[in-house]
Short mmCIF file of C-alpha atoms in Angstrom, two decimals:
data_model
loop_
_atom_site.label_atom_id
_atom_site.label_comp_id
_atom_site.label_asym_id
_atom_site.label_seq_id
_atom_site.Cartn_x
_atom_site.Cartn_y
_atom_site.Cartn_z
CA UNK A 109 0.00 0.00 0.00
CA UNK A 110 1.32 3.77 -0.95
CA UNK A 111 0.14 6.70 -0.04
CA UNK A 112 0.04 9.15 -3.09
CA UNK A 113 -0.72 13.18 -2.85
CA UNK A 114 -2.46 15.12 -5.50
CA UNK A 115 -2.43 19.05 -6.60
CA UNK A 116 -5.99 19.42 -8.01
CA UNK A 117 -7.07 22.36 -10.13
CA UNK A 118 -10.61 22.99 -10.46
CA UNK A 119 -13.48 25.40 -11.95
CA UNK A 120 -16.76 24.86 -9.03
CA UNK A 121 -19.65 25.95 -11.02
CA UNK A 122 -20.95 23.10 -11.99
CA UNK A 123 -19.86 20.99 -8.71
CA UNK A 124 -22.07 20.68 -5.57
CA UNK A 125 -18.70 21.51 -3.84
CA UNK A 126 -15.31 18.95 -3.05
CA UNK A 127 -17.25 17.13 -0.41
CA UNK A 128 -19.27 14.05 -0.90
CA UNK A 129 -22.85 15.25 -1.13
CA UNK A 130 -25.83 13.09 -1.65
CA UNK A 131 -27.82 16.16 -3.63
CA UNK A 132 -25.29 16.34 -6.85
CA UNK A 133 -21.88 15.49 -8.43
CA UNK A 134 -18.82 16.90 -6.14
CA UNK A 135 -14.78 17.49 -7.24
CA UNK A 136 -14.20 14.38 -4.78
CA UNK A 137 -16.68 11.79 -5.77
CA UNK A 138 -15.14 12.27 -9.46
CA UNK A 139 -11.78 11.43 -8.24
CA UNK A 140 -12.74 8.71 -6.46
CA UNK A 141 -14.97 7.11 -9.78
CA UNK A 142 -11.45 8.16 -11.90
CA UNK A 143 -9.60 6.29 -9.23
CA UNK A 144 -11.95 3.18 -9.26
CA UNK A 145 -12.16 3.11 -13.02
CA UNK A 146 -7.87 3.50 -13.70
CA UNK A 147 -6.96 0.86 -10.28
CA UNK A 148 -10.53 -1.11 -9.75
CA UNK A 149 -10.30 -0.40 -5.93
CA UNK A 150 -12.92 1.85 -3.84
CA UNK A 151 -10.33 4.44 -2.73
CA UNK A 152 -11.18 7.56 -0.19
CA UNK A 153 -9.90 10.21 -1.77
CA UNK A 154 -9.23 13.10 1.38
CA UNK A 155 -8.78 16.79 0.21
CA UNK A 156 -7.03 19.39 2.66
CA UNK A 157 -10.39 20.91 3.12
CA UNK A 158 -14.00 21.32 1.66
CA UNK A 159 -14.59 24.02 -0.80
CA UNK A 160 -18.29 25.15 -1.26
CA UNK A 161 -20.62 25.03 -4.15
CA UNK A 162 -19.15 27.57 -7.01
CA UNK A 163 -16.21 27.93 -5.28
CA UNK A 164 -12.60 27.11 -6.82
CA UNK A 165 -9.41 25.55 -6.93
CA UNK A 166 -6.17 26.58 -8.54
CA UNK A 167 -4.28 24.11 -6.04
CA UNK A 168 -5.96 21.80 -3.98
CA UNK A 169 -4.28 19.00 -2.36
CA UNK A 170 -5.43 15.87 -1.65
CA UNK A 171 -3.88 11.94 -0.40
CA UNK A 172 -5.10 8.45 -0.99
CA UNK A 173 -4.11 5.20 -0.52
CA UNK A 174 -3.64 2.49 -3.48
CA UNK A 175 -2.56 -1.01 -4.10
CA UNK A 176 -1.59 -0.27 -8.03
CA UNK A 177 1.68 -0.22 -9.70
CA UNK A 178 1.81 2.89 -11.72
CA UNK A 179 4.17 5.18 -11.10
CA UNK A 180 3.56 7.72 -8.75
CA UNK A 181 3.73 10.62 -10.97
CA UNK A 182 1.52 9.28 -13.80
CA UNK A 183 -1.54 9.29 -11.66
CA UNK A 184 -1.92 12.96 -12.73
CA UNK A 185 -2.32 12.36 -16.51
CA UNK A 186 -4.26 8.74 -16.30
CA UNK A 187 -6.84 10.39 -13.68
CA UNK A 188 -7.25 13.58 -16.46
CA UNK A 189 -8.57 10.76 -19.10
CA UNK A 190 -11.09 9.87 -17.08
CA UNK A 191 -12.16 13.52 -15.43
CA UNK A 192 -14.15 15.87 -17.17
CA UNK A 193 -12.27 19.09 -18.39
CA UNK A 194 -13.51 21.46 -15.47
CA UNK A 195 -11.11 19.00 -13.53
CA UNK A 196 -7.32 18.81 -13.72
CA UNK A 197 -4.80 16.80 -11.86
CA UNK A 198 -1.62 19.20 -12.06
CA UNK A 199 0.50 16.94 -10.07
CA UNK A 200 1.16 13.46 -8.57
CA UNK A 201 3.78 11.75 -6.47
CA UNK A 202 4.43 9.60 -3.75
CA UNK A 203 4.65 10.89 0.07
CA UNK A 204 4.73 9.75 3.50
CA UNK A 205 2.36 7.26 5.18
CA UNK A 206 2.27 9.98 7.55
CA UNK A 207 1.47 12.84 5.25
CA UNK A 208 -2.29 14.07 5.73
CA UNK A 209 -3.86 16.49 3.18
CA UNK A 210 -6.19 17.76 5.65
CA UNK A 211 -4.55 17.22 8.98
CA UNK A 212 -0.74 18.27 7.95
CA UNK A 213 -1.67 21.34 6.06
CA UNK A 214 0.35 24.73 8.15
CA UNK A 215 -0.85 27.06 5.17
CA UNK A 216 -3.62 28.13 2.95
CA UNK A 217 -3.75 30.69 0.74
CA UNK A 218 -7.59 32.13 -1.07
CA UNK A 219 -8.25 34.60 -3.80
CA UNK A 220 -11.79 36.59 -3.77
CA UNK A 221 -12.21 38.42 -7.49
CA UNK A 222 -14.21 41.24 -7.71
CA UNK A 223 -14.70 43.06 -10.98
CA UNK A 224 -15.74 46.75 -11.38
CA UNK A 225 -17.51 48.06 -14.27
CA UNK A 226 -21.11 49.10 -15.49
CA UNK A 227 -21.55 45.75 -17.15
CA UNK A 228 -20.24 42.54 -16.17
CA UNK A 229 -17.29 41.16 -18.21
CA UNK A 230 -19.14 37.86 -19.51
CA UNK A 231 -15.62 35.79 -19.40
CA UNK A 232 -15.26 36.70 -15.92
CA UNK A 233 -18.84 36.00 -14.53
CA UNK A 234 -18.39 32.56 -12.99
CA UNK A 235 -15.08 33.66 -10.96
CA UNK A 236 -15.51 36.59 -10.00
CA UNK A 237 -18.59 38.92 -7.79
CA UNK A 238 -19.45 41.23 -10.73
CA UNK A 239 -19.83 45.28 -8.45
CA UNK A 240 -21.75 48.13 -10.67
CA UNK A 241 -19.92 50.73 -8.28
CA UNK A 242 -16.89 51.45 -7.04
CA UNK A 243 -16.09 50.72 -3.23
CA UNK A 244 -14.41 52.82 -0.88
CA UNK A 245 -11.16 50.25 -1.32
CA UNK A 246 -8.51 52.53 0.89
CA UNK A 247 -11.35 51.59 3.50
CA UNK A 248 -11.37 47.96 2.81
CA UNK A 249 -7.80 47.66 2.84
CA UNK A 250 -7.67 49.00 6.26
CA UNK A 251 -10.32 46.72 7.15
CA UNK A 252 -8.15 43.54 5.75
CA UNK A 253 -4.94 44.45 8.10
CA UNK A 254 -7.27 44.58 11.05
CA UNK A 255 -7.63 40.82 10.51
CA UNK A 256 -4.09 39.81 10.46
CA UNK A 257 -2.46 38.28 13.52
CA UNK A 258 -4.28 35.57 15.81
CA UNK A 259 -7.94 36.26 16.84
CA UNK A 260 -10.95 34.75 18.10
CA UNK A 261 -12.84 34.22 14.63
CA UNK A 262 -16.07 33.15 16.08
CA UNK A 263 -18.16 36.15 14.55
CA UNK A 264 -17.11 34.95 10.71
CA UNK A 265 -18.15 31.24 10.76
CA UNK A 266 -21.34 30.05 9.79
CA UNK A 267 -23.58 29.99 12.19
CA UNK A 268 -24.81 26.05 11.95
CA UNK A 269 -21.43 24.98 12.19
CA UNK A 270 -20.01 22.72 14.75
CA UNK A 271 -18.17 23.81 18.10
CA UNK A 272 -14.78 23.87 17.97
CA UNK A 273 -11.75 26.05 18.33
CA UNK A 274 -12.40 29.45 16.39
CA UNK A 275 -8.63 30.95 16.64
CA UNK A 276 -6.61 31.13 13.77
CA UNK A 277 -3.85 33.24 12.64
CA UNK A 278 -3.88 35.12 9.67
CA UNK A 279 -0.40 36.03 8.22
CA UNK A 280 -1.67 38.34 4.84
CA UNK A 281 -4.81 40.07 4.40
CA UNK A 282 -5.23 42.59 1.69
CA UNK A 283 -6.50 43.94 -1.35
CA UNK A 284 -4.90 44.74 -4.80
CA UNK A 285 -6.33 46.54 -7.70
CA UNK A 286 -5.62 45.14 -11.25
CA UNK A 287 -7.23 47.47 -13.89
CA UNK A 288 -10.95 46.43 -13.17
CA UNK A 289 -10.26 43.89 -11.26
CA UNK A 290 -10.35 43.65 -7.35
CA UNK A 291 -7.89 40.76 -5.43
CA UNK A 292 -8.39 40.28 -2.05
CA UNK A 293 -5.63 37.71 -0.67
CA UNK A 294 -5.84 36.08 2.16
CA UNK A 295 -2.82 33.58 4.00
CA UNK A 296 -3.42 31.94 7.36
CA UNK A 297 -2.58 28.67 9.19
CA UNK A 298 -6.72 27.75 8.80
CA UNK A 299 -10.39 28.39 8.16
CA UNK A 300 -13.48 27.93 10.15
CA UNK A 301 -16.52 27.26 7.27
CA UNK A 302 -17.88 30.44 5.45
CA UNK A 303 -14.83 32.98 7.19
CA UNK A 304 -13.05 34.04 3.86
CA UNK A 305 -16.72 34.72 1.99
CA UNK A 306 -18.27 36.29 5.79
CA UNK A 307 -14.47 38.36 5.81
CA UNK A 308 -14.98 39.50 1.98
CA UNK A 309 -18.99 40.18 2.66
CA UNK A 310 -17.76 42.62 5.63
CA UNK A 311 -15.05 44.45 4.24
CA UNK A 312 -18.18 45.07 1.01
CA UNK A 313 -19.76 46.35 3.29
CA UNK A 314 -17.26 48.66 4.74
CA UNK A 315 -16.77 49.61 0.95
CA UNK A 316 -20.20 50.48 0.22
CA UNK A 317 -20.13 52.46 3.50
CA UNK A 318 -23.12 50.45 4.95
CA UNK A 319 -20.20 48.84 7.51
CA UNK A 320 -17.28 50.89 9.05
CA UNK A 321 -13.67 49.50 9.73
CA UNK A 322 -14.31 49.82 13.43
CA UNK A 323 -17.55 47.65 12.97
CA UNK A 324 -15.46 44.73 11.72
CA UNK A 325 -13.23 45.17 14.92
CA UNK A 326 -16.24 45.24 17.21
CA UNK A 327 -17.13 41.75 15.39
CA UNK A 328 -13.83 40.22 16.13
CA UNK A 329 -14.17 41.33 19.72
CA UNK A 330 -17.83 39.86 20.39
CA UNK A 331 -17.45 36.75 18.26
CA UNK A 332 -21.05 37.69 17.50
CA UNK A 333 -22.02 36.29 13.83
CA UNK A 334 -24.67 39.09 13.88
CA UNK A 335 -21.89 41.85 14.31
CA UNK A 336 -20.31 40.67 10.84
CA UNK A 337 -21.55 41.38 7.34
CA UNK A 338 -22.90 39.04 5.06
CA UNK A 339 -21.88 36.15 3.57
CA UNK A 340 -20.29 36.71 -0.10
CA UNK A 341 -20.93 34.71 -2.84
CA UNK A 342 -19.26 31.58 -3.56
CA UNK A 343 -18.16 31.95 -7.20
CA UNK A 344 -15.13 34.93 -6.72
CA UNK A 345 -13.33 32.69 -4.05
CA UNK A 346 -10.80 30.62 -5.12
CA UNK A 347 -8.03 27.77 -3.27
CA UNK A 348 -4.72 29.02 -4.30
CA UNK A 349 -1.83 27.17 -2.43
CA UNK A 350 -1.74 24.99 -0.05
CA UNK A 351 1.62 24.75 2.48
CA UNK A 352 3.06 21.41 4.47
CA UNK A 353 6.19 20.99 5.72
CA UNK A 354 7.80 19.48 3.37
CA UNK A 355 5.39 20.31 0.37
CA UNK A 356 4.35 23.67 -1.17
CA UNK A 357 1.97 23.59 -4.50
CA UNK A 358 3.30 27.20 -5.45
CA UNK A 359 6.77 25.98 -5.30
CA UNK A 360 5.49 22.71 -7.25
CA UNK A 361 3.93 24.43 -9.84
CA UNK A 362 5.86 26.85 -10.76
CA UNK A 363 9.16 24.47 -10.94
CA UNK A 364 8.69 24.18 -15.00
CA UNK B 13 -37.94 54.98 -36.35
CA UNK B 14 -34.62 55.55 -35.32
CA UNK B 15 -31.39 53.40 -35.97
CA UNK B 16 -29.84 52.22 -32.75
CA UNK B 17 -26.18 50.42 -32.43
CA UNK B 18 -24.62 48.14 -30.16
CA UNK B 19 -21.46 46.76 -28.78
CA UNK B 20 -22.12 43.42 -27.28
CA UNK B 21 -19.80 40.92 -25.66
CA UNK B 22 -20.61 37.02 -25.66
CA UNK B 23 -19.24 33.75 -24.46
CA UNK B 24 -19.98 31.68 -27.43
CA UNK B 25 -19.48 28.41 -25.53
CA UNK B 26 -23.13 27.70 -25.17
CA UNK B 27 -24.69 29.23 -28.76
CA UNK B 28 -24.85 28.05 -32.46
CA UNK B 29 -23.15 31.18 -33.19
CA UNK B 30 -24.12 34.66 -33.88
CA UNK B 31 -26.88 34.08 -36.78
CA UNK B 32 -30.38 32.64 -35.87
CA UNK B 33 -30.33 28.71 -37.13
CA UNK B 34 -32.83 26.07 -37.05
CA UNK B 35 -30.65 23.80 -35.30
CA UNK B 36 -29.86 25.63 -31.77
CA UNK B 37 -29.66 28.87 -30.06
CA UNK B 38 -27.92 31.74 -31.37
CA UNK B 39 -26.49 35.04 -30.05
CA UNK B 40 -28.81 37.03 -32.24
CA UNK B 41 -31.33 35.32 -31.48
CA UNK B 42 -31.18 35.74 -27.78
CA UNK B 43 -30.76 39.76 -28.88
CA UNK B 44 -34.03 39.99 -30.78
CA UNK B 45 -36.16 38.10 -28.10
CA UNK B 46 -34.91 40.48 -26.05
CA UNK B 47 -35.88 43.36 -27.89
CA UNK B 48 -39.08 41.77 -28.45
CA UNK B 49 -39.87 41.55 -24.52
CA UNK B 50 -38.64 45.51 -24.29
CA UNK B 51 -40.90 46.84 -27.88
CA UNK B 52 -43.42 44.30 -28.72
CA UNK B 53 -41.68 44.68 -31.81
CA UNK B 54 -40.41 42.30 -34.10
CA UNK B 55 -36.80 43.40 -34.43
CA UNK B 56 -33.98 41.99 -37.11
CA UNK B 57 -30.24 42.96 -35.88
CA UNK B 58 -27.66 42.87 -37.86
CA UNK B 59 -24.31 41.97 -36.14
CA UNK B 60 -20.80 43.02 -38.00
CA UNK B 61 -20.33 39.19 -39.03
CA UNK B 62 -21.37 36.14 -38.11
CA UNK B 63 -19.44 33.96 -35.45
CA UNK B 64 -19.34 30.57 -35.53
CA UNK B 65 -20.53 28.25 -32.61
CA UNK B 66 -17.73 28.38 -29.58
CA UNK B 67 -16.22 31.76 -31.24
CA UNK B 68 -16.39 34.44 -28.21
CA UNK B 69 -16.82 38.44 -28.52
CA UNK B 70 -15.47 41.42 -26.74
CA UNK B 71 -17.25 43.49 -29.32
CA UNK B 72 -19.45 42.53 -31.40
CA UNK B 73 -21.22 45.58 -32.89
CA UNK B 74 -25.23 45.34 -34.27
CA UNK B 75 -27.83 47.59 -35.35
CA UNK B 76 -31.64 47.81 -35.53
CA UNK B 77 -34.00 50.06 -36.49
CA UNK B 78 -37.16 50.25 -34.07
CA UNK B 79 -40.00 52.67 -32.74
CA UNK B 80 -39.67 52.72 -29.24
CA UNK B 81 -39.02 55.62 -27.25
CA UNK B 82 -36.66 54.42 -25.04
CA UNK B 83 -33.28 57.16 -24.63
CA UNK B 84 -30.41 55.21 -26.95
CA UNK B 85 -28.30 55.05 -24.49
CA UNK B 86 -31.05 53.07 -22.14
CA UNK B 87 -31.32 50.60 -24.48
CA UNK B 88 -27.42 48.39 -23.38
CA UNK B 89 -29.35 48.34 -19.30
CA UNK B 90 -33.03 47.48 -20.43
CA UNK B 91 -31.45 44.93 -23.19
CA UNK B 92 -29.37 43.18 -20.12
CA UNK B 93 -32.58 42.22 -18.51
CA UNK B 94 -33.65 40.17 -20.72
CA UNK B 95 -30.39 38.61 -21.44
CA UNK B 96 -28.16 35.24 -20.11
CA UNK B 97 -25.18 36.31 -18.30
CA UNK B 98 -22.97 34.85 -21.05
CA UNK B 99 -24.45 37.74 -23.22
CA UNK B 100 -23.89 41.36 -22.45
CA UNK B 101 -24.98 44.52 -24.33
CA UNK B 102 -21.82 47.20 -23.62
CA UNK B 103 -23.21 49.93 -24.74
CA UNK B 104 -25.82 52.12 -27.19
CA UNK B 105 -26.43 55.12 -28.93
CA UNK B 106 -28.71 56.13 -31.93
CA UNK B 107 -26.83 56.29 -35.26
CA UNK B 108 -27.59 57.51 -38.78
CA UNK B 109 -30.03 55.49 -41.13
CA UNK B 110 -27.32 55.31 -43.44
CA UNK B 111 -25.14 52.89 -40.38
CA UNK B 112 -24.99 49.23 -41.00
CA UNK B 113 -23.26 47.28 -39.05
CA UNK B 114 -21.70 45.03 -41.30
CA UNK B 115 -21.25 46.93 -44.87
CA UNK B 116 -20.65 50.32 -43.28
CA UNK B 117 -17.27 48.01 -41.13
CA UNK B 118 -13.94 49.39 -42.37
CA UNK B 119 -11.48 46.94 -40.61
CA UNK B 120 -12.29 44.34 -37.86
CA UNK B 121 -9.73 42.46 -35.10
CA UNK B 122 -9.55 39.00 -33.71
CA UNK B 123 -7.37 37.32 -31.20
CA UNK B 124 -6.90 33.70 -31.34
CA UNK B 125 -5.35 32.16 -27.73
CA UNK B 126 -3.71 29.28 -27.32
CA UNK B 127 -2.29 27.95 -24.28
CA UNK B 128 0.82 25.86 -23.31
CA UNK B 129 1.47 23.28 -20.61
CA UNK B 130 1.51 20.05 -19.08
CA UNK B 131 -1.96 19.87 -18.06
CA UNK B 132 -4.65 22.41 -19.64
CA UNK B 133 -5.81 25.54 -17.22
CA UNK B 134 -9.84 24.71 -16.46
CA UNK B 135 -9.84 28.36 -16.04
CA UNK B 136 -9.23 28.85 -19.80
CA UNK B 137 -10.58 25.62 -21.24
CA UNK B 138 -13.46 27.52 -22.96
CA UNK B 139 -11.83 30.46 -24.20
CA UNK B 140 -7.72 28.91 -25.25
CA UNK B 141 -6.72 26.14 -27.11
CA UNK B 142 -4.41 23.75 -25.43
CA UNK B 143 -1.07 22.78 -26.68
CA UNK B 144 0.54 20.05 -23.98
CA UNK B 145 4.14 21.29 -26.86
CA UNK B 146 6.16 24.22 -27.02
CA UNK B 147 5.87 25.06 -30.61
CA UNK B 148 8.55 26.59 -32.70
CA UNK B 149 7.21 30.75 -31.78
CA UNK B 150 9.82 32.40 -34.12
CA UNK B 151 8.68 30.17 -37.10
CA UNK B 152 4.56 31.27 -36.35
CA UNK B 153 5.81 34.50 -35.97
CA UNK B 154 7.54 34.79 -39.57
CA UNK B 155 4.44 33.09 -40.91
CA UNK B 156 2.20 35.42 -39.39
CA UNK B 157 4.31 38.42 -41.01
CA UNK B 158 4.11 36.71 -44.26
CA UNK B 159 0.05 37.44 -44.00
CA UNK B 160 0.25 41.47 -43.49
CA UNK B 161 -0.56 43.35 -46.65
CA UNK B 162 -3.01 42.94 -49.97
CA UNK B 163 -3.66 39.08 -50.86
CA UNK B 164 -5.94 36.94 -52.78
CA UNK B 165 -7.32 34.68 -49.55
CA UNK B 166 -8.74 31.75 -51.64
CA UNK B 167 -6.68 28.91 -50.28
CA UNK B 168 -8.02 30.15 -46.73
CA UNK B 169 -11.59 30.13 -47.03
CA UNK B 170 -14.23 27.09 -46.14
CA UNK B 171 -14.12 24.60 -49.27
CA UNK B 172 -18.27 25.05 -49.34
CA UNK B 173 -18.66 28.68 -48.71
CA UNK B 174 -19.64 30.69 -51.39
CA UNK B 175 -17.50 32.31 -54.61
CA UNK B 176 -16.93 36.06 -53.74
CA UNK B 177 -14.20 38.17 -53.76
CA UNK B 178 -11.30 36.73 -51.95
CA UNK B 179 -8.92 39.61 -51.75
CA UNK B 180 -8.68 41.21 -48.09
CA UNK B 181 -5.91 43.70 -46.59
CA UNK B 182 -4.49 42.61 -43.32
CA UNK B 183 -2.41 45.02 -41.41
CA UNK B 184 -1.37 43.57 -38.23
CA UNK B 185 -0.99 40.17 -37.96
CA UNK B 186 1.10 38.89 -34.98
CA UNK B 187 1.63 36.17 -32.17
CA UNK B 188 2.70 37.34 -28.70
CA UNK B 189 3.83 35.32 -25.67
CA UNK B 190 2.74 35.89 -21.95
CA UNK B 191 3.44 33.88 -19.71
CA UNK B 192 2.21 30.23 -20.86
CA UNK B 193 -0.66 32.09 -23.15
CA UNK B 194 0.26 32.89 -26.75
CA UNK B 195 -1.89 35.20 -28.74
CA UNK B 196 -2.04 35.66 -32.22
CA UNK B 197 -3.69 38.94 -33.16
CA UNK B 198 -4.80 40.19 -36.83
CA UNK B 199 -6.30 43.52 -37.90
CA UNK B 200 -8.17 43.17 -41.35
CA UNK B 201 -10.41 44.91 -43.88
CA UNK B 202 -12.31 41.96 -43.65
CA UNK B 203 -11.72 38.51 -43.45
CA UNK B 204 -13.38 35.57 -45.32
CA UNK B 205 -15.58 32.71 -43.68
CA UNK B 206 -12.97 30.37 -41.35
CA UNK B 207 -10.03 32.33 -42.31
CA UNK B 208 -8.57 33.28 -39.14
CA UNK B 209 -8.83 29.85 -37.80
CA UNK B 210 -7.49 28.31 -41.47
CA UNK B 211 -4.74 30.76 -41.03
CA UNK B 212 -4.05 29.45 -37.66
CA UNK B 213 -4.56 26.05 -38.10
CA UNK B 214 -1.69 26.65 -41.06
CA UNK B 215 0.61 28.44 -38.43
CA UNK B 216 0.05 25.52 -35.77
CA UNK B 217 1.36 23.31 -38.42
CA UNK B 218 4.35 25.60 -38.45
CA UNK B 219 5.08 25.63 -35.25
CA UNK B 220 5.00 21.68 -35.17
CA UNK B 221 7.04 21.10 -37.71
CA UNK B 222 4.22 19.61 -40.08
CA UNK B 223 4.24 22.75 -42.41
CA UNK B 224 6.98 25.31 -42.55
CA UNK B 225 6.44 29.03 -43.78
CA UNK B 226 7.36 28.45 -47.55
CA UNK B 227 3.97 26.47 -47.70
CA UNK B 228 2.03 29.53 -46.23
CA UNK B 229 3.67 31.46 -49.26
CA UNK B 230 2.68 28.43 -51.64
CA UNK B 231 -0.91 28.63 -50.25
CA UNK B 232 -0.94 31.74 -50.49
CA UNK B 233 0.12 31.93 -54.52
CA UNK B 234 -2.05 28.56 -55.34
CA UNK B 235 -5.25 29.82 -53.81
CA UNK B 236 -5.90 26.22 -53.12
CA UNK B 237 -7.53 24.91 -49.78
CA UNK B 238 -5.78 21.99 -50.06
CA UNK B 239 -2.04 23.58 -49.24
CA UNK B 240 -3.52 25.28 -46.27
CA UNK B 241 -3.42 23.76 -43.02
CA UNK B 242 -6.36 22.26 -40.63
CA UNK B 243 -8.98 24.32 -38.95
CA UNK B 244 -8.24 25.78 -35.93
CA UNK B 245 -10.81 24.96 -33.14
CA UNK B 246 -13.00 27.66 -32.59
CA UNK B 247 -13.09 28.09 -29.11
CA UNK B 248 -9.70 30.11 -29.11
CA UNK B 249 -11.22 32.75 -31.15
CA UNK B 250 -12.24 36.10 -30.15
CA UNK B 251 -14.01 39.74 -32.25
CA UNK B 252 -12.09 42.14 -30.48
CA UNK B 253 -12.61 45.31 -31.83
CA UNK B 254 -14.59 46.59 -35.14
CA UNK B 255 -13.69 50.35 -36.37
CA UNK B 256 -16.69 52.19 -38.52
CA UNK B 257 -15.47 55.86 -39.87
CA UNK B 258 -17.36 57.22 -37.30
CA UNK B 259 -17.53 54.24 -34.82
CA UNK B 260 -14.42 52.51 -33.07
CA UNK B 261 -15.54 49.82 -30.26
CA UNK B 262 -11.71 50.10 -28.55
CA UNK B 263 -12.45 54.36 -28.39
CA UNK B 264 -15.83 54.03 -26.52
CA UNK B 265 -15.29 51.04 -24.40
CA UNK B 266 -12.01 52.81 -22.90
CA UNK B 267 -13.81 56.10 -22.59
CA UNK B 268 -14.96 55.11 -18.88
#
């Protein structure tokens, strides 16, 4: 038995999300049916982390555990002739009984995309929140560097979600302007369900002036999910990188 | 009745093309239903040129001629309404009687995108053609050069489309490299039905190896299909700007 890791590249609209879902077709059960159809064996395929319906992947990561023979790094193009071409595996190789896409993860990196104009750019509607305005973005980028550092995120998880620990640390938080094209970037060491799209709904908020920066503060203070802004949609967010120890998908990537 | 014109952009991914056909859904079809639920009226618009199915728009132009008294400019919101999101209506004004979209067209530009790498982007799969080769750039490149100026097009036309004048002026015609995306761009007086995806097909051959630039030239000389190469797909394809004498799509859509 090996233990082979994945990078996984993927557009969301048409997926119910990674996850296993019994209401539609997810990233994860169609890496499982590739697996099953290239090896014959029911493998569990386990991702770093869920991604929501709509939302993306430039570099997931995922592990799972085989019996076959091929070669470690031709898992990647075998699994692409039997995925549909919203899918990609970018990368395969071999790693460490040990390793854990989920569990060893110290890193994650998400992209929101927000594009400005009066009409929305029809090549750019399923990745990106389309505004007809401009926000108030020196107000939203003061908003993002309140959220770096290590805080109680309580207020900017969905509110169904399990109990559990709600403090993360967030090591870059901020927005770039491209032309018409809004970035916000966000690095931290975890995410509690919903926080990037409840951060990004906020700091909209505080850029259509119906929020202010200090509001966003007093939300992080009361861990109140009524204090924080709503919830942004799905389809600008994006999975970017993924960090481990001894693993890094940006410097995997970009190494040809 | 007043003349009104449009810019319109369009993912072609999901359409027959531009013109109205028995056999599907087409972008101008989608536009007259449209104007239909505005008017009541039963509207023809004429686009610039037809694009074929999968062929995308930045700027499309059309005109129509209707009764309503709607302000011109109103027409691009109102239009959007009614419209997918893989449509969008830029912009509108009233023109002269005397405008028509496609005869009045002094010189028209297309990009064609392909993209290179291992494993194609998803993000691009609709929009880029995907070449898992490096193809020889400076040999596309003195192809592409060989296509500027006055020539007889024959050899680069549909084998069924109709006999018509096959002379055109092309004055830009170009690949550039960014990144892994390579983009040829050409700048015509008009082009003939499949031409810029013969023409790149040919140039794909050149870069491969399978053609080299002396058997552009030849094609060029003998008019004949045969010494062209393949048919590009047409999903790389994009109408990126049409100039009138009084009307340049690239002028008003950078005004804002």
């Amino acid at each position: 038995m090996r233990r082979i890791r994945l990078i996984i590249s993927y557009d969301g609209t048409n997926y119910v999300g990674w996850q296993v879902q019994p209401n539609g077709v997810s990233v994860q059960s169609l890496l499982e049916k590739a697996l099953f159809e290239l090896t014959g064996e029911t493998i569990r395929v386990e991702g770093s982390g869920r991604t929501d319906s709509g939302v993306h992947a430039k570099a997931q990561v995922a592990h799972f555990d085989t019996e076959a023979r091929m070669a470690a790094d031709k898992f990647a193009i075998a699994m692409n002739t039997h995925l549909p071409r919203d899918i990609r595996v970018l990368y395969s190789e071999e790693c460490a009984p040990s390793f854990h896409a989920r569990f060893s993860a110290k890193r994650k990196t998400y992209t929101y995309t927000v594009q400005l104009g009066a009409h929305a750019d029809v090549f750019l509607r399923t990745t990106s929140l389309h505004l007809h305005y401009i926000p108030n973005i020196a107000a939203m980028q003061q908003a993002a560097s309140c959220v770096i550092g290590t805080h109680d995120f309580n207020a900017f998880k969905c509110a169904d979600s399990p109990m559990e620990n709600t403090v993360r640390t967030i090591t870059r938080s901020e927005w770039t302007k491209n032309g018409n094209l809004l970035t916000y970037t966000v690095e931290g060491n975890g995410f509690l369900y919903n926080m990037v799209r409840i951060l990004v709904g906020t700091m909209l908020e505080i850029g259509s002036g119906k929020q202010t920066v200090s509001d966003l503060q007093k939300a992080i203070e009361s861990g109140k999910r009524s204090d924080a802004g709503a919830t942004a949609p799905a389809h600008g967010l994006c999975l970017c990188r993924v960090v481990y120890p001894d693993f890094d998908t940006e410097e995997v990537l970009n190494r040809d």
